[in-house]
Amino acid sequence: MSARTKTIWTFAITSVALFMTTLDNLVVTTALPVIRKDLNADLSGLEWTVNAYTLTFAVLLITGAALGDRFGRRRMFVIGLGIFTAASAAAALAPSIEWLIAARAVQGVGGAIVTPLTLTILSAAVPAERRGLVLGAWGGISGLAVAIGPLVGGAVVEGISWQWIFWLNVPIGLALIPLAALRLRESRGPNAALDLPGLGLASAGLFGIVWGLVRGNQVGWGSVEIVFTLTAGAVLLALFLLWELRAPQPMLPLRFFRNRTFSAANAASFLMFFGMFGSIFLLAQFFQTVQGYSPLQAGLRILPWTAMPIFVAPIAGALSDRIGGRPLMAVGLALQAAGLAWLAAVGSATAAYSEFVLPFVISGMGMGLYFAPVANVVLSSVRPEEEGQASGANNAIRELGGVFGVAVLASVFAHYGGYGTGQTFVDGLGPALYVGAGVVAAGALSALAIKRTRRHDQLEAKEAVALT
């Protein structure tokens, strides 16, 4: 088999796997109203249906890449696909919301192994002169999966049933596993260390805080359960930070955060995904629960927001080479914040869809301006050999932003409203979207803290860092 044929096979296999695992971030959002009725789920159950996947996905992303470096990337890629496929079948067979949540958590484990390895496997298989083009396509596939997730979910739910959101992964996974075993080249990386104490502390701490945020309105914020879980989560995260400072091979090198650009870009990423995921979680339900649209119709109505980055990001990428990523990220997050505030202002039980189109477009343009430069900004702040860890950290941090966004915005929604009537839903939706807008606006301010650089300045800076 020629080198070109190997590259094509590698690109095809990793792209399909990336699309499948990334799609599952948001594909379930338009199915939530149907799942709520079918499995008799409450708000916290719906939150965990989304967060169980994103939480395990985020926490294990960096570890997934390290497992591939240590035990073989192809081997771990195949194992990750197997876990993801089996968990998808378990989710499709779920007889209760608790079963579905558990299956989604295991799905996240598989996704966290597969996703970072798609990048390292593809990067190792592509000649250096074509790597930029191929990795750009890789990023575009990831963005496309995020964009059409709600639409695909709505189409599947309306055309078949919500279970088929997960069943569709099974034949794809079963086809990819033997293809990956036969067509991908085995490789290992330099970072073979596993930071198991760090992984355990981070996982337990984040779980405790998210549990408290999800359950707070239900059992009372002053209850022993909530006070204990939030306090324990905070203590465990503090211990995680202390461990990472002294660990010989930390999963998250805290020295990265001494760089202002790295810290500001990751803060902006966290806040961006906080507002985006939390808002989509509620708006996908609003169009069905309040305005009576079908799942497919709801997915189509969100599309002007989620699909806009496909058109804006290429233009923004070209601009970032000239003016740098800082102004694009700041303007993008400001537009996203303005769009969310606008949606909060016009959202009502009787609002015509035409009132949502422009704020959706503005929010989508903001997403595109953010997505295009963020990877370059983050990677320009570390040494070339540290890019894998830096990229993994950025992906994990933004996924955690999504987890906390769903938990906090749903908590605000439950405090001011609920599922009782269309009006009570809107009573909760407005304040939640305003909180999301404020958080994303804070992200815009974080982006302004990024150092002013242009693309050629970034390259020169990286070369200087590499020589030190």
Tab-separated table of C-alpha atoms in Angstrom:
chain	number	residue	atom	x	y	z
A	1	MET	CA	0.000	0.000	0.000
A	2	SER	CA	1.442	3.371	-1.063
A	3	ALA	CA	2.132	6.212	1.351
A	4	ARG	CA	-0.645	8.269	-0.213
A	5	THR	CA	-3.166	5.434	0.183
A	6	LYS	CA	-2.139	5.016	3.828
A	7	THR	CA	-2.643	8.716	4.415
A	8	ILE	CA	-6.099	8.632	2.823
A	9	TRP	CA	-7.132	5.642	4.948
A	10	THR	CA	-5.779	7.308	8.085
A	11	PHE	CA	-7.614	10.548	7.352
A	12	ALA	CA	-10.887	8.742	6.600
A	13	ILE	CA	-10.815	6.543	9.709
A	14	THR	CA	-9.786	9.286	12.135
A	15	SER	CA	-12.227	11.799	10.626
A	16	VAL	CA	-15.237	9.496	10.959
A	17	ALA	CA	-14.241	8.632	14.537
A	18	LEU	CA	-13.752	12.318	15.409
A	19	PHE	CA	-17.103	13.257	13.873
A	20	MET	CA	-18.899	10.517	15.811
A	21	THR	CA	-17.436	11.364	19.224
A	22	THR	CA	-17.747	15.145	18.792
A	23	LEU	CA	-21.325	14.862	17.520
A	24	ASP	CA	-22.373	13.242	20.795
A	25	ASN	CA	-21.618	16.470	22.689
A	26	LEU	CA	-24.782	18.182	21.429
A	27	VAL	CA	-26.702	15.555	19.433
A	28	VAL	CA	-28.800	14.693	22.478
A	29	THR	CA	-29.979	18.264	23.184
A	30	THR	CA	-32.962	18.240	20.797
A	31	ALA	CA	-34.004	14.815	22.146
A	32	LEU	CA	-34.235	16.007	25.765
A	33	PRO	CA	-37.995	16.793	25.813
A	34	VAL	CA	-38.775	13.351	24.366
A	35	ILE	CA	-36.402	11.623	26.799
A	36	ARG	CA	-37.967	13.570	29.689
A	37	LYS	CA	-41.409	12.163	28.856
A	38	ASP	CA	-40.297	8.670	27.818
A	39	LEU	CA	-38.088	7.996	30.851
A	40	ASN	CA	-40.019	10.220	33.289
A	41	ALA	CA	-36.902	12.320	33.928
A	42	ASP	CA	-36.666	15.545	35.917
A	43	LEU	CA	-34.420	18.530	35.180
A	44	SER	CA	-31.430	17.092	37.032
A	45	GLY	CA	-31.749	13.860	35.050
A	46	LEU	CA	-31.648	15.820	31.789
A	47	GLU	CA	-28.626	17.781	32.989
A	48	TRP	CA	-26.749	14.574	33.756
A	49	THR	CA	-27.724	13.121	30.380
A	50	VAL	CA	-25.605	15.890	28.828
A	51	ASN	CA	-23.037	16.348	31.596
A	52	ALA	CA	-22.230	12.678	32.220
A	53	TYR	CA	-20.702	12.559	28.739
A	54	THR	CA	-18.970	15.928	28.738
A	55	LEU	CA	-17.595	15.540	32.281
A	56	THR	CA	-15.875	12.181	31.742
A	57	PHE	CA	-14.847	13.332	28.263
A	58	ALA	CA	-13.218	16.494	29.618
A	59	VAL	CA	-11.481	14.949	32.623
A	60	LEU	CA	-9.984	12.040	30.660
A	61	LEU	CA	-8.907	13.877	27.475
A	62	ILE	CA	-5.319	14.453	28.549
A	63	THR	CA	-5.066	10.939	29.976
A	64	GLY	CA	-6.415	9.483	26.724
A	65	ALA	CA	-3.511	10.948	24.794
A	66	ALA	CA	-1.003	9.705	27.410
A	67	LEU	CA	-2.459	6.166	27.209
A	68	GLY	CA	-1.831	6.177	23.474
A	69	ASP	CA	1.747	7.373	23.948
A	70	ARG	CA	2.412	4.605	26.461
A	71	PHE	CA	0.536	1.560	25.149
A	72	GLY	CA	0.328	2.364	21.444
A	73	ARG	CA	-1.930	4.857	19.711
A	74	ARG	CA	-3.579	2.405	17.340
A	75	ARG	CA	-4.218	-0.089	20.141
A	76	MET	CA	-5.798	2.501	22.433
A	77	PHE	CA	-7.745	4.009	19.523
A	78	VAL	CA	-9.330	0.605	18.846
A	79	ILE	CA	-10.043	0.080	22.557
A	80	GLY	CA	-11.597	3.549	22.801
A	81	LEU	CA	-13.817	2.815	19.800
A	82	GLY	CA	-14.900	-0.437	21.433
A	83	ILE	CA	-15.828	1.321	24.685
A	84	PHE	CA	-17.693	4.070	22.847
A	85	THR	CA	-19.610	1.614	20.647
A	86	ALA	CA	-20.625	-0.668	23.527
A	87	ALA	CA	-21.716	2.309	25.632
A	88	SER	CA	-23.776	3.654	22.707
A	89	ALA	CA	-25.651	0.338	22.531
A	90	ALA	CA	-26.203	0.455	26.298
A	91	ALA	CA	-27.584	4.011	26.021
A	92	ALA	CA	-29.973	2.950	23.258
A	93	LEU	CA	-31.272	0.103	25.457
A	94	ALA	CA	-31.685	2.319	28.549
A	95	PRO	CA	-34.925	1.508	30.426
A	96	SER	CA	-34.441	4.396	32.877
A	97	ILE	CA	-32.773	7.797	33.084
A	98	GLU	CA	-30.211	6.404	35.566
A	99	TRP	CA	-29.180	3.728	33.065
A	100	LEU	CA	-28.904	6.324	30.312
A	101	ILE	CA	-26.728	8.596	32.462
A	102	ALA	CA	-24.372	5.723	33.322
A	103	ALA	CA	-24.079	4.732	29.666
A	104	ARG	CA	-23.385	8.333	28.680
A	105	ALA	CA	-20.576	8.502	31.248
A	106	VAL	CA	-18.953	5.389	29.753
A	107	GLN	CA	-19.427	6.895	26.278
A	108	GLY	CA	-17.407	9.865	27.490
A	109	VAL	CA	-14.577	7.552	28.553
A	110	GLY	CA	-14.420	6.072	25.052
A	111	GLY	CA	-14.673	9.487	23.429
A	112	ALA	CA	-11.862	10.865	25.606
A	113	ILE	CA	-9.542	8.082	24.406
A	114	VAL	CA	-10.520	8.323	20.732
A	115	THR	CA	-10.631	12.091	20.184
A	116	PRO	CA	-7.049	13.143	21.091
A	117	LEU	CA	-5.645	10.064	19.328
A	118	THR	CA	-7.337	11.040	16.058
A	119	LEU	CA	-5.090	14.113	16.034
A	120	THR	CA	-1.838	12.399	16.997
A	121	ILE	CA	-2.377	9.450	14.628
A	122	LEU	CA	-3.266	11.748	11.737
A	123	SER	CA	-0.408	14.151	12.421
A	124	ALA	CA	2.123	11.289	12.439
A	125	ALA	CA	0.795	9.901	9.124
A	126	VAL	CA	0.810	13.134	7.100
A	127	PRO	CA	3.927	14.604	5.421
A	128	ALA	CA	5.072	17.846	7.002
A	129	GLU	CA	4.344	19.936	3.887
A	130	ARG	CA	0.667	18.895	3.923
A	131	ARG	CA	0.104	18.760	7.652
A	132	GLY	CA	-1.390	22.249	7.951
A	133	LEU	CA	-4.008	21.560	5.291
A	134	VAL	CA	-4.972	18.150	6.675
A	135	LEU	CA	-5.127	19.308	10.296
A	136	GLY	CA	-7.219	22.283	9.185
A	137	ALA	CA	-9.666	19.819	7.650
A	138	TRP	CA	-9.583	17.870	10.937
A	139	GLY	CA	-10.624	21.008	12.806
A	140	GLY	CA	-13.355	21.709	10.254
A	141	ILE	CA	-14.828	18.234	10.763
A	142	SER	CA	-14.917	18.794	14.517
A	143	GLY	CA	-16.655	22.151	14.030
A	144	LEU	CA	-19.162	20.612	11.611
A	145	ALA	CA	-20.066	17.918	14.153
A	146	VAL	CA	-20.746	20.575	16.797
A	147	ALA	CA	-22.763	22.641	14.317
A	148	ILE	CA	-25.121	19.940	13.110
A	149	GLY	CA	-25.423	18.014	16.380
A	150	PRO	CA	-28.821	19.474	17.366
A	151	LEU	CA	-30.101	19.116	13.786
A	152	VAL	CA	-29.032	15.468	13.480
A	153	GLY	CA	-30.522	14.706	16.877
A	154	GLY	CA	-33.819	16.308	15.921
A	155	ALA	CA	-33.990	14.506	12.574
A	156	VAL	CA	-33.295	11.096	14.124
A	157	VAL	CA	-35.766	11.575	16.975
A	158	GLU	CA	-38.523	12.699	14.635
A	159	GLY	CA	-37.789	10.165	11.885
A	160	ILE	CA	-37.232	7.104	14.087
A	161	SER	CA	-36.839	7.467	17.877
A	162	TRP	CA	-34.435	8.988	20.409
A	163	GLN	CA	-32.776	5.599	20.924
A	164	TRP	CA	-31.447	5.743	17.355
A	165	ILE	CA	-29.263	8.709	18.267
A	166	PHE	CA	-27.140	6.071	19.970
A	167	TRP	CA	-27.884	3.055	17.754
A	168	LEU	CA	-26.378	4.894	14.772
A	169	ASN	CA	-22.985	4.834	16.481
A	170	VAL	CA	-22.984	1.042	16.708
A	171	PRO	CA	-22.591	0.042	13.027
A	172	ILE	CA	-20.144	2.904	12.470
A	173	GLY	CA	-18.044	1.801	15.444
A	174	LEU	CA	-18.179	-1.864	14.420
A	175	ALA	CA	-16.951	-0.908	10.941
A	176	LEU	CA	-14.181	1.369	12.208
A	177	ILE	CA	-12.675	-1.093	14.701
A	178	PRO	CA	-11.373	-3.660	12.162
A	179	LEU	CA	-10.442	-0.913	9.693
A	180	ALA	CA	-8.377	0.849	12.361
A	181	ALA	CA	-6.685	-2.392	13.394
A	182	LEU	CA	-5.756	-3.230	9.794
A	183	ARG	CA	-5.110	0.155	8.172
A	184	LEU	CA	-3.571	2.367	10.863
A	185	ARG	CA	0.120	2.276	11.679
A	186	GLU	CA	1.069	1.669	15.293
A	187	SER	CA	3.048	4.449	16.966
A	188	ARG	CA	3.960	5.659	20.408
A	189	GLY	CA	4.788	9.089	21.786
A	190	PRO	CA	7.382	10.587	24.113
A	191	ASN	CA	4.932	11.283	26.954
A	192	ALA	CA	4.374	7.806	28.413
A	193	ALA	CA	3.731	8.902	32.004
A	194	LEU	CA	0.304	8.528	33.595
A	195	ASP	CA	-0.629	10.938	36.382
A	196	LEU	CA	-3.147	8.672	38.133
A	197	PRO	CA	-3.282	10.618	41.451
A	198	GLY	CA	-3.947	13.822	39.502
A	199	LEU	CA	-6.628	12.120	37.437
A	200	GLY	CA	-8.350	10.770	40.554
A	201	LEU	CA	-8.308	14.100	42.409
A	202	ALA	CA	-9.531	16.095	39.394
A	203	SER	CA	-12.303	13.621	38.594
A	204	ALA	CA	-13.611	13.395	42.157
A	205	GLY	CA	-13.389	17.141	42.744
A	206	LEU	CA	-15.202	18.106	39.561
A	207	PHE	CA	-17.848	15.443	40.136
A	208	GLY	CA	-18.531	16.790	43.633
A	209	ILE	CA	-18.966	20.376	42.441
A	210	VAL	CA	-21.151	19.453	39.459
A	211	TRP	CA	-23.265	17.160	41.660
A	212	GLY	CA	-23.878	20.033	44.078
A	213	LEU	CA	-24.786	22.478	41.297
A	214	VAL	CA	-27.191	20.024	39.655
A	215	ARG	CA	-28.923	18.969	42.893
A	216	GLY	CA	-28.929	22.330	44.709
A	217	ASN	CA	-32.395	23.542	43.704
A	218	GLN	CA	-33.909	20.110	44.222
A	219	VAL	CA	-32.751	19.384	47.787
A	220	GLY	CA	-31.898	22.901	49.006
A	221	TRP	CA	-28.662	24.853	48.831
A	222	GLY	CA	-28.236	24.758	52.606
A	223	SER	CA	-28.741	21.003	52.896
A	224	VAL	CA	-26.014	18.761	54.259
A	225	GLU	CA	-25.730	16.953	50.905
A	226	ILE	CA	-25.079	20.109	48.880
A	227	VAL	CA	-22.777	21.797	51.378
A	228	PHE	CA	-20.758	18.598	51.750
A	229	THR	CA	-20.417	17.850	48.019
A	230	LEU	CA	-19.503	21.425	47.079
A	231	THR	CA	-16.988	21.701	49.927
A	232	ALA	CA	-15.478	18.284	49.261
A	233	GLY	CA	-15.233	19.071	45.546
A	234	ALA	CA	-13.454	22.351	46.224
A	235	VAL	CA	-11.019	20.686	48.671
A	236	LEU	CA	-10.225	17.886	46.199
A	237	LEU	CA	-9.575	20.397	43.409
A	238	ALA	CA	-7.252	22.334	45.721
A	239	LEU	CA	-5.399	19.089	46.459
A	240	PHE	CA	-5.241	18.433	42.711
A	241	LEU	CA	-3.526	21.779	42.164
A	242	LEU	CA	-1.072	21.092	44.993
A	243	TRP	CA	-0.301	17.662	43.551
A	244	GLU	CA	0.216	19.031	40.049
A	245	LEU	CA	2.779	21.493	41.433
A	246	ARG	CA	4.928	18.661	42.799
A	247	ALA	CA	4.132	15.745	40.467
A	248	PRO	CA	7.139	14.590	38.386
A	249	GLN	CA	4.941	14.154	35.272
A	250	PRO	CA	1.766	16.236	35.830
A	251	MET	CA	-1.259	15.728	33.600
A	252	LEU	CA	-1.733	19.516	33.603
A	253	PRO	CA	1.566	21.414	33.951
A	254	LEU	CA	0.565	24.466	35.969
A	255	ARG	CA	3.617	26.365	34.724
A	256	PHE	CA	1.684	26.811	31.460
A	257	PHE	CA	-0.572	29.247	33.317
A	258	ARG	CA	2.350	31.538	34.125
A	259	ASN	CA	2.089	32.586	30.482
A	260	ARG	CA	-0.509	35.339	30.252
A	261	THR	CA	-1.601	34.336	26.767
A	262	PHE	CA	-2.190	30.698	27.754
A	263	SER	CA	-4.140	31.665	30.875
A	264	ALA	CA	-6.282	34.304	29.175
A	265	ALA	CA	-7.083	32.145	26.146
A	266	ASN	CA	-8.137	29.217	28.333
A	267	ALA	CA	-10.237	31.446	30.585
A	268	ALA	CA	-11.975	32.790	27.478
A	269	SER	CA	-12.534	29.215	26.235
A	270	PHE	CA	-14.057	28.110	29.538
A	271	LEU	CA	-16.427	31.080	29.661
A	272	MET	CA	-17.367	30.776	25.980
A	273	PHE	CA	-18.425	27.127	26.298
A	274	PHE	CA	-20.131	27.889	29.616
A	275	GLY	CA	-22.526	30.279	27.907
A	276	MET	CA	-22.920	28.296	24.676
A	277	PHE	CA	-23.632	24.816	26.083
A	278	GLY	CA	-25.891	26.077	28.857
A	279	SER	CA	-27.935	28.193	26.442
A	280	ILE	CA	-28.316	25.460	23.797
A	281	PHE	CA	-29.415	23.044	26.532
A	282	LEU	CA	-32.352	25.321	27.364
A	283	LEU	CA	-33.173	26.750	23.919
A	284	ALA	CA	-33.451	23.299	22.305
A	285	GLN	CA	-36.113	22.490	24.888
A	286	PHE	CA	-37.806	25.901	24.579
A	287	PHE	CA	-38.696	25.431	20.924
A	288	GLN	CA	-40.323	22.081	21.651
A	289	THR	CA	-41.763	22.469	25.160
A	290	VAL	CA	-43.057	26.047	24.808
A	291	GLN	CA	-43.516	26.704	21.100
A	292	GLY	CA	-44.614	23.216	20.112
A	293	TYR	CA	-42.069	22.500	17.370
A	294	SER	CA	-40.966	18.961	16.571
A	295	PRO	CA	-37.396	17.855	17.401
A	296	LEU	CA	-36.330	18.317	13.768
A	297	GLN	CA	-37.955	21.745	13.552
A	298	ALA	CA	-36.190	22.745	16.786
A	299	GLY	CA	-32.824	21.603	15.418
A	300	LEU	CA	-33.385	23.567	12.203
A	301	ARG	CA	-34.218	26.707	14.157
A	302	ILE	CA	-30.961	26.557	16.114
A	303	LEU	CA	-28.938	26.013	12.923
A	304	PRO	CA	-28.374	29.736	12.123
A	305	TRP	CA	-26.427	29.877	15.384
A	306	THR	CA	-24.470	26.610	15.361
A	307	ALA	CA	-23.734	26.489	11.604
A	308	MET	CA	-22.552	30.094	11.208
A	309	PRO	CA	-18.941	29.267	12.245
A	310	ILE	CA	-18.614	27.080	9.132
A	311	PHE	CA	-18.841	30.240	7.017
A	312	VAL	CA	-17.170	32.726	9.351
A	313	ALA	CA	-14.201	30.682	10.618
A	314	PRO	CA	-12.282	30.502	7.286
A	315	ILE	CA	-12.490	34.288	6.901
A	316	ALA	CA	-11.510	34.789	10.526
A	317	GLY	CA	-8.583	32.393	10.083
A	318	ALA	CA	-7.224	34.472	7.217
A	319	LEU	CA	-7.662	37.661	9.252
A	320	SER	CA	-5.874	36.169	12.258
A	321	ASP	CA	-2.687	35.841	10.187
A	322	ARG	CA	-2.751	39.616	9.681
A	323	ILE	CA	-4.044	41.051	12.935
A	324	GLY	CA	-3.555	38.225	15.445
A	325	GLY	CA	-6.087	36.219	17.422
A	326	ARG	CA	-6.646	38.625	20.321
A	327	PRO	CA	-9.036	41.107	18.636
A	328	LEU	CA	-10.943	38.353	16.827
A	329	MET	CA	-11.543	36.380	20.018
A	330	ALA	CA	-12.561	39.485	21.965
A	331	VAL	CA	-14.990	40.691	19.279
A	332	GLY	CA	-16.330	37.166	18.780
A	333	LEU	CA	-17.106	36.673	22.447
A	334	ALA	CA	-18.671	40.123	22.642
A	335	LEU	CA	-20.965	39.230	19.722
A	336	GLN	CA	-21.863	35.926	21.369
A	337	ALA	CA	-22.710	37.747	24.606
A	338	ALA	CA	-24.820	40.322	22.743
A	339	GLY	CA	-26.673	37.575	20.890
A	340	LEU	CA	-27.504	35.688	24.093
A	341	ALA	CA	-28.725	38.863	25.816
A	342	TRP	CA	-30.886	39.614	22.768
A	343	LEU	CA	-32.364	36.099	22.893
A	344	ALA	CA	-33.154	36.589	26.579
A	345	ALA	CA	-34.909	39.870	25.790
A	346	VAL	CA	-37.122	38.549	22.956
A	347	GLY	CA	-37.835	35.076	24.350
A	348	SER	CA	-41.505	34.632	25.160
A	349	ALA	CA	-44.136	31.913	24.813
A	350	THR	CA	-45.655	33.655	21.786
A	351	ALA	CA	-42.547	35.141	20.131
A	352	ALA	CA	-42.321	34.604	16.377
A	353	TYR	CA	-39.269	32.696	15.174
A	354	SER	CA	-38.239	35.688	13.043
A	355	GLU	CA	-37.353	37.509	16.275
A	356	PHE	CA	-34.688	34.881	17.033
A	357	VAL	CA	-32.956	34.734	13.650
A	358	LEU	CA	-30.767	37.832	13.918
A	359	PRO	CA	-29.513	37.160	17.482
A	360	PHE	CA	-28.799	33.565	16.432
A	361	VAL	CA	-26.756	34.803	13.456
A	362	ILE	CA	-24.867	37.317	15.620
A	363	SER	CA	-24.088	34.609	18.188
A	364	GLY	CA	-22.938	32.255	15.426
A	365	MET	CA	-20.664	34.899	13.913
A	366	GLY	CA	-19.152	35.381	17.352
A	367	MET	CA	-18.526	31.644	17.674
A	368	GLY	CA	-16.753	31.601	14.308
A	369	LEU	CA	-14.506	34.528	15.241
A	370	TYR	CA	-13.569	32.716	18.461
A	371	PHE	CA	-13.024	29.238	16.985
A	372	ALA	CA	-10.699	30.265	14.154
A	373	PRO	CA	-7.733	31.693	16.109
A	374	VAL	CA	-7.993	29.987	19.515
A	375	ALA	CA	-5.833	26.939	18.694
A	376	ASN	CA	-2.999	29.062	17.280
A	377	VAL	CA	-3.169	31.425	20.241
A	378	VAL	CA	-2.925	28.588	22.771
A	379	LEU	CA	-0.196	26.636	20.954
A	380	SER	CA	1.899	29.759	20.319
A	381	SER	CA	2.349	30.146	24.072
A	382	VAL	CA	4.187	26.825	24.681
A	383	ARG	CA	7.210	24.952	23.357
A	384	PRO	CA	6.688	22.771	20.263
A	385	GLU	CA	7.131	19.555	22.260
A	386	GLU	CA	4.455	20.749	24.710
A	387	GLU	CA	1.780	21.399	22.103
A	388	GLY	CA	0.017	18.076	22.731
A	389	GLN	CA	-0.435	18.781	26.437
A	390	ALA	CA	-1.427	22.394	25.777
A	391	SER	CA	-4.024	21.388	23.188
A	392	GLY	CA	-5.382	18.680	25.487
A	393	ALA	CA	-5.613	21.153	28.355
A	394	ASN	CA	-7.482	23.680	26.204
A	395	ASN	CA	-9.952	21.052	24.972
A	396	ALA	CA	-10.511	19.776	28.505
A	397	ILE	CA	-11.023	23.276	29.923
A	398	ARG	CA	-13.586	24.253	27.289
A	399	GLU	CA	-15.480	20.961	27.771
A	400	LEU	CA	-15.569	21.660	31.499
A	401	GLY	CA	-16.966	25.081	30.659
A	402	GLY	CA	-19.833	23.282	28.934
A	403	VAL	CA	-20.402	21.061	31.971
A	404	PHE	CA	-20.587	24.003	34.364
A	405	GLY	CA	-22.673	26.020	31.894
A	406	VAL	CA	-25.380	23.371	31.743
A	407	ALA	CA	-25.327	22.909	35.528
A	408	VAL	CA	-25.388	26.615	36.458
A	409	LEU	CA	-27.805	27.871	33.801
A	410	ALA	CA	-30.194	24.988	34.519
A	411	SER	CA	-29.974	25.899	38.200
A	412	VAL	CA	-30.874	29.517	37.426
A	413	PHE	CA	-33.712	28.284	35.197
A	414	ALA	CA	-35.085	26.053	37.975
A	415	HIS	CA	-34.893	28.884	40.526
A	416	TYR	CA	-36.987	31.293	38.460
A	417	GLY	CA	-39.165	28.899	36.428
A	418	GLY	CA	-39.753	25.285	35.484
A	419	TYR	CA	-41.614	22.893	33.196
A	420	GLY	CA	-45.112	23.581	34.584
A	421	THR	CA	-46.399	25.797	31.748
A	422	GLY	CA	-44.984	27.645	28.766
A	423	GLN	CA	-44.869	30.836	30.794
A	424	THR	CA	-43.039	29.257	33.734
A	425	PHE	CA	-40.466	27.887	31.282
A	426	VAL	CA	-39.943	31.374	29.837
A	427	ASP	CA	-39.746	32.820	33.373
A	428	GLY	CA	-36.695	30.638	33.950
A	429	LEU	CA	-35.224	30.895	30.454
A	430	GLY	CA	-34.746	34.672	30.432
A	431	PRO	CA	-32.644	34.960	33.621
A	432	ALA	CA	-30.582	31.907	32.618
A	433	LEU	CA	-29.736	33.395	29.218
A	434	TYR	CA	-28.833	36.725	30.800
A	435	VAL	CA	-26.415	34.892	33.123
A	436	GLY	CA	-24.960	33.083	30.093
A	437	ALA	CA	-24.535	36.408	28.302
A	438	GLY	CA	-22.756	37.917	31.300
A	439	VAL	CA	-20.384	34.970	31.556
A	440	VAL	CA	-19.486	35.151	27.847
A	441	ALA	CA	-18.969	38.919	28.187
A	442	ALA	CA	-16.468	38.147	30.944
A	443	GLY	CA	-14.808	35.838	28.409
A	444	ALA	CA	-14.454	38.790	26.023
A	445	LEU	CA	-12.635	40.725	28.753
A	446	SER	CA	-10.381	37.696	29.322
A	447	ALA	CA	-9.522	37.659	25.615
A	448	LEU	CA	-8.367	41.270	25.864
A	449	ALA	CA	-5.687	40.095	28.326
A	450	ILE	CA	-4.018	38.038	25.550
A	451	LYS	CA	-0.781	39.624	24.396
A	452	ARG	CA	-0.954	41.519	21.109
A	453	THR	CA	0.730	39.363	18.454
A	454	ARG	CA	0.382	38.616	14.775
A	455	ARG	CA	0.950	35.234	13.180
A	456	HIS	CA	4.561	35.923	12.117
A	457	ASP	CA	5.273	37.260	15.604
A	458	GLN	CA	3.887	34.027	17.070
A	459	LEU	CA	6.128	31.918	14.860
A	460	GLU	CA	9.186	33.962	15.813
A	461	ALA	CA	8.259	33.661	19.481
A	462	LYS	CA	7.874	29.874	19.191
A	463	GLU	CA	11.259	29.603	17.510
A	464	ALA	CA	12.819	31.648	20.297
A	465	VAL	CA	11.177	29.455	22.961
A	466	ALA	CA	12.347	26.291	21.192
A	467	LEU	CA	15.961	27.519	21.234
A	468	THR	CA	15.972	28.312	24.953
